[in-house]
Tab-separated table of C-alpha atoms in Angstrom:
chain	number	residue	atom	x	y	z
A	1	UNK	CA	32.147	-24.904	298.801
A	2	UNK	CA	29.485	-23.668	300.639
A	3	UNK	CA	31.043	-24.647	303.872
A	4	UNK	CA	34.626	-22.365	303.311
A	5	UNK	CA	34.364	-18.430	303.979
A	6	UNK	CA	35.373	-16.326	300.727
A	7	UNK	CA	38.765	-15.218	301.435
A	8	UNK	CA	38.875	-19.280	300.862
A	9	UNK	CA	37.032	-19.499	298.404
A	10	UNK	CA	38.629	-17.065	296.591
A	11	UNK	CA	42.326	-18.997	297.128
A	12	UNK	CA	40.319	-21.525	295.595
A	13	UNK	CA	39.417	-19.918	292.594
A	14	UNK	CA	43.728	-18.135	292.267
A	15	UNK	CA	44.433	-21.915	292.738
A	16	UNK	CA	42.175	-23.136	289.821
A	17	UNK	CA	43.649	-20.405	287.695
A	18	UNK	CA	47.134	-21.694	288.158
A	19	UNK	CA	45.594	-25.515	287.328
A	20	UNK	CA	44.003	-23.765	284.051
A	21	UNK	CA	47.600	-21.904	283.355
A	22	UNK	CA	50.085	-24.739	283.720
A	23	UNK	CA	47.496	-27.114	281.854
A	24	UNK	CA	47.298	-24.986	279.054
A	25	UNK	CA	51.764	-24.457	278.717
A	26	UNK	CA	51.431	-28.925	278.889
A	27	UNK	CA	48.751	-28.833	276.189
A	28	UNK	CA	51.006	-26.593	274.012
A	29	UNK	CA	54.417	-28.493	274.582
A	30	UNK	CA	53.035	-32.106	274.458
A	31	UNK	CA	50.579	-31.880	272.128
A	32	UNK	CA	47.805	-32.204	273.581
A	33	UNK	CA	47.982	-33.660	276.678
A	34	UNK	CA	47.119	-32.197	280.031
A	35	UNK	CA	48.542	-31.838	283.624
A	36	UNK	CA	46.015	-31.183	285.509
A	37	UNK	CA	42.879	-32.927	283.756
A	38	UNK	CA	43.259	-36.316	283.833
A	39	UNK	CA	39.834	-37.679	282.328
A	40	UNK	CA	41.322	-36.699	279.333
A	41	UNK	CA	44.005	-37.924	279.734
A	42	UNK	CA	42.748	-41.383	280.445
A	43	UNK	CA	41.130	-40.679	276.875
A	44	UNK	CA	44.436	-40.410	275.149
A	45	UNK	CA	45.467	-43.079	276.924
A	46	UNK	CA	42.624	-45.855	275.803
A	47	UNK	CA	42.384	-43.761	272.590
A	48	UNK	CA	46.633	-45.399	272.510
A	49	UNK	CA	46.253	-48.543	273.757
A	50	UNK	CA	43.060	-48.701	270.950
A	51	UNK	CA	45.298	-47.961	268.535
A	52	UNK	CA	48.629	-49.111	269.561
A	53	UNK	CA	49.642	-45.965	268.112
A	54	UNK	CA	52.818	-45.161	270.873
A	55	UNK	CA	51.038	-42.613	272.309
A	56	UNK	CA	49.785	-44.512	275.585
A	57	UNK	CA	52.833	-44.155	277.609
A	58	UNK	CA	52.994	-40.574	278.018
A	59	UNK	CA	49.385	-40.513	278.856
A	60	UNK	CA	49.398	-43.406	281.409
A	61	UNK	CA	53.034	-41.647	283.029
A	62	UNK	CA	51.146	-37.924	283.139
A	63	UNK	CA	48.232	-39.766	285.033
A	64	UNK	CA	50.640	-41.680	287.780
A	65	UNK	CA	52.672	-38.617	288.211
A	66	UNK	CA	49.114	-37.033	288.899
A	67	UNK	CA	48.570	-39.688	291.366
A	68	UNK	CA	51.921	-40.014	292.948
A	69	UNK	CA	50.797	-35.720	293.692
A	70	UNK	CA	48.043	-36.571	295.550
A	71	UNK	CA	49.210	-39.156	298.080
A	72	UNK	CA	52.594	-36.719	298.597
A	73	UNK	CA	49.893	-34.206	299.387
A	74	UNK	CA	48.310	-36.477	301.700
A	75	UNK	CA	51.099	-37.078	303.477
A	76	UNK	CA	52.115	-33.704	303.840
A	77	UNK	CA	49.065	-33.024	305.415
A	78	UNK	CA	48.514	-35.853	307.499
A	79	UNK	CA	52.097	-34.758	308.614
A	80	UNK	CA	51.714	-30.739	309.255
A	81	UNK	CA	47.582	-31.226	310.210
A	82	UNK	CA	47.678	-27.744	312.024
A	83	UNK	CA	49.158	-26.147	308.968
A	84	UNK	CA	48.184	-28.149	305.988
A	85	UNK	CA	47.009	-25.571	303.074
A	86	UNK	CA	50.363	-23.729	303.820
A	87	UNK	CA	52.689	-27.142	303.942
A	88	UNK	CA	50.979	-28.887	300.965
A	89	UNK	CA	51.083	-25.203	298.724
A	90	UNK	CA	55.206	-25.094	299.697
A	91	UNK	CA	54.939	-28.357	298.368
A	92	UNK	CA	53.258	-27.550	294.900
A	93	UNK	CA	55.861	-24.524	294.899
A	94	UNK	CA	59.059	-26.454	294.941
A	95	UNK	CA	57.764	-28.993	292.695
A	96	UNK	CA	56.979	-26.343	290.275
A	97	UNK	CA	60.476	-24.896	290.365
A	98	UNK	CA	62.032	-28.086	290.257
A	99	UNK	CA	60.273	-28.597	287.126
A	100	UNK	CA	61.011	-25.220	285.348
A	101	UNK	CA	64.520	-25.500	286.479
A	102	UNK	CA	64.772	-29.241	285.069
A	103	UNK	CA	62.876	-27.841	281.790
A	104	UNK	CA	65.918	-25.351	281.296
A	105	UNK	CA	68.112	-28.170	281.056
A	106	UNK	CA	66.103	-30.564	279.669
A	107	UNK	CA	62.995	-29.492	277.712
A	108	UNK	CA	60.264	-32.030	277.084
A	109	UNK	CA	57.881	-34.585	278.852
A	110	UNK	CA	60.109	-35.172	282.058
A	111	UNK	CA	59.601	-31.886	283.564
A	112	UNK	CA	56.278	-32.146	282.455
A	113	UNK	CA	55.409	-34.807	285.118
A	114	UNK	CA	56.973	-33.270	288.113
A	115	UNK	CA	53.941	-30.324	286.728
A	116	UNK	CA	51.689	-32.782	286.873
A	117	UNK	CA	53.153	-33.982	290.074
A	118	UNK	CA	52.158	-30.606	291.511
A	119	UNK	CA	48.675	-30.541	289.728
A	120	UNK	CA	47.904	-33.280	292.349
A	121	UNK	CA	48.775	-31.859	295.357
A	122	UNK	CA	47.057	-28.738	294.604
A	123	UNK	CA	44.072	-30.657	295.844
A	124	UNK	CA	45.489	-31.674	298.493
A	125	UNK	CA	44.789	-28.072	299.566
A	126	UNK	CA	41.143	-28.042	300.824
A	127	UNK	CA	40.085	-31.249	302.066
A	128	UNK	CA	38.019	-32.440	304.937
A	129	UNK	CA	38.319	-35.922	306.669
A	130	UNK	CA	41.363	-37.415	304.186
A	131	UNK	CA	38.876	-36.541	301.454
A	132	UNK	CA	39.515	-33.596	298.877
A	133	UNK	CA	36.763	-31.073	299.681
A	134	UNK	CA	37.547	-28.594	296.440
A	135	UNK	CA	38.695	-30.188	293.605
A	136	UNK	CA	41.316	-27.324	292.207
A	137	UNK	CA	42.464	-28.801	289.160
A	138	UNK	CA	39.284	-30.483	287.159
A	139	UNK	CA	36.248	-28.707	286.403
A	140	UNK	CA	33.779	-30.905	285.488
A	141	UNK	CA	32.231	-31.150	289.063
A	142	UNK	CA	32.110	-27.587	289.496
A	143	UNK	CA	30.319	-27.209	286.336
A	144	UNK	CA	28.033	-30.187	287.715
A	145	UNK	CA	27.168	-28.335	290.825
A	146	UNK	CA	26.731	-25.329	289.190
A	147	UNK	CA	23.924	-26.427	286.854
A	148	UNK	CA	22.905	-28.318	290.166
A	149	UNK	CA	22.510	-24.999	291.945
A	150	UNK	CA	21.307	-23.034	289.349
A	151	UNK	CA	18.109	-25.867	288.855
A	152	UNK	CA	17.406	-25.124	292.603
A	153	UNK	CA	17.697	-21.608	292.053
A	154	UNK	CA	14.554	-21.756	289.496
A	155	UNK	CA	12.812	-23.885	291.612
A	156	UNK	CA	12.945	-21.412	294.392
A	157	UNK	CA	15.802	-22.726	296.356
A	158	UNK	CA	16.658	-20.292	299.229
A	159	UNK	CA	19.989	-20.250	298.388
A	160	UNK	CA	19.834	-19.055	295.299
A	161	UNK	CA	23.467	-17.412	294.735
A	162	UNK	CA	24.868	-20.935	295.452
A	163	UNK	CA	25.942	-21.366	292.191
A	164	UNK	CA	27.992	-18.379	292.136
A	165	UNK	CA	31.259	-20.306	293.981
A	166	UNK	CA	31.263	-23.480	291.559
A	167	UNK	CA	31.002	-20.489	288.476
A	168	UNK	CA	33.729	-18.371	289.802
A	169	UNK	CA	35.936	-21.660	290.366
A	170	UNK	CA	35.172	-22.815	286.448
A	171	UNK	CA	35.884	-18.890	285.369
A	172	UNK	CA	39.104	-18.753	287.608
A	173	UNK	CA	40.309	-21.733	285.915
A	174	UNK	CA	39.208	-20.533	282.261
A	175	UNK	CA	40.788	-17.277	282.718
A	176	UNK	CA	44.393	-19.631	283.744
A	177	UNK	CA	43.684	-21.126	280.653
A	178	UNK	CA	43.770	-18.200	278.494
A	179	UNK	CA	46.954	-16.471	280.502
A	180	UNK	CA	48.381	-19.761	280.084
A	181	UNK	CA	47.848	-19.634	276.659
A	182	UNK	CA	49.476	-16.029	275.960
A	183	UNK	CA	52.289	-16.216	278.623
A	184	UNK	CA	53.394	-19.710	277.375
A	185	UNK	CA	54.150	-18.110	273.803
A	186	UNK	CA	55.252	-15.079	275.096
A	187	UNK	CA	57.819	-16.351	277.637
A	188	UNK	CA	58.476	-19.576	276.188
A	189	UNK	CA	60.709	-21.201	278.623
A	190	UNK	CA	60.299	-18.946	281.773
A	191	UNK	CA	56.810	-19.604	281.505
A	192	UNK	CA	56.770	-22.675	283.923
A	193	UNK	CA	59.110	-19.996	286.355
A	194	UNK	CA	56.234	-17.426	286.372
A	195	UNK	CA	53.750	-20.630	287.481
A	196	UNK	CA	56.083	-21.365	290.408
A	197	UNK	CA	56.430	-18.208	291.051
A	198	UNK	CA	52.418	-17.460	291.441
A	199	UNK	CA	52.389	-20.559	293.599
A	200	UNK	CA	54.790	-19.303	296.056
A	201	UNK	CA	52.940	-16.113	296.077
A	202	UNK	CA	49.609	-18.119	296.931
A	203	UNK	CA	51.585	-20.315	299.882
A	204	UNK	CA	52.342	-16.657	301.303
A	205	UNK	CA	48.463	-16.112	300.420
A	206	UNK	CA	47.463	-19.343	302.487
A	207	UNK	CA	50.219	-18.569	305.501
A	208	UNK	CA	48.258	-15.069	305.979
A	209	UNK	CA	44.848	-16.586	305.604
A	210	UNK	CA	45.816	-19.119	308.400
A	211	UNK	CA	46.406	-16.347	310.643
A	212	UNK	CA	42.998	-14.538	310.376
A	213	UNK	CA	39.983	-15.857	312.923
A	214	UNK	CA	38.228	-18.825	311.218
A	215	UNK	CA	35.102	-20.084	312.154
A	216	UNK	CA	36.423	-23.611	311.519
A	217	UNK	CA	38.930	-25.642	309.936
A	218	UNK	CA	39.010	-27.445	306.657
């Protein structure tokens, strides 16, 4: 993160909060299973194939959805190079919609993986050289490099607010989490509108951040 200017970094963190909040309406409705972190569920998923308890399928379908995200993001950027974070973030925005608009009709896991669809391609957003540069939508590298950076701090690193990016990422995310949380109940079914909704207010975000002077891309 070091390498991306904050008015980056700080789409970054909006981006991780929208991870946290979608992740946390999926949790709710499917019982705990995620969109957006997939290490656990790959748990759930041995945990079900352990057991042969039926509950594999959804886990293993949640992951490839997740998967099948990331490639369409890497296509879209491969495809609109000059204007990725915009192309990939319309991407994540109609996927979204198509999913709270499929949830009104028909409410359950379906919708669910189009969500988790979009999860991937959110980290599609910042990458460098085909390879994802932020990771938007799992924390536990963040939280890795913070600890990382916050070692070298107390061993007299020069850099020693370097920390402070990975934190705000994990805190953007964990603040998602809790909206997520509250709106979910709150709004019940709209909730997954007011997620695509945020997203296509971050894609108008990204289209004014790729008009400002950079020093470089990524």
């Amino acid at each position: 993160m070091k390498d991306y200017p904050p008015r980056l970094i700080g789409l970054a963190v909006a981006l991780a909060a929208l991870a946290g909040f979608v992740d946390a309406i999926a949790f709710t409705r499917l019982g705990g299973y995620f969109v957006s972190f997939m290490s656990g569920n790959s748990t759930r998923l041995g945990v079900g194939i352990g057991l042969a308890d039926g509950t594999a399928l959804l886990a293993a379908a949640l992951i490839l959805a997740f998967v099948a995200g990331v490639m369409a993001a890497t296509i879209i950027a491969r495809r609109f190079a000059a204007r990725r974070k915009v192309a990939v973030l319309a991407a994540v925005t109609v996927t979204l919609t198509g999913a709270a608009v499929l949830w009104m009709l028909v409410p359950g896991p379906l919708p669910l993986l189009l969500v988790a669809a979009a999860m991937g391609m959110e980290n599609g957003v910042f990458a460098r050289d085909g390879e994802v540069a932020i990771g938007v939508s799992y924390m536990t590298g963040s939280l890795v490099r913070m600890a990382q950076r916050l070692a070298g701090a107390l061993m007299g690193d020069p850099q020693r607010w370097a920390f402070v990016p990975h934190l705000a990422l994990w805190l953007g995310f964990a603040a998602g989490v809790v909206l997520g949380a509250r709106v979910g109940q709150v709004a019940d079914d709209a909730a997954l509108f007011i997620a695509a909704a945020a997203a296509a207010g971050l894609t108008l975000v990204a289209a004014g951040l790729s008009r400002a002077p950079r020093s470089a891309e990524h």
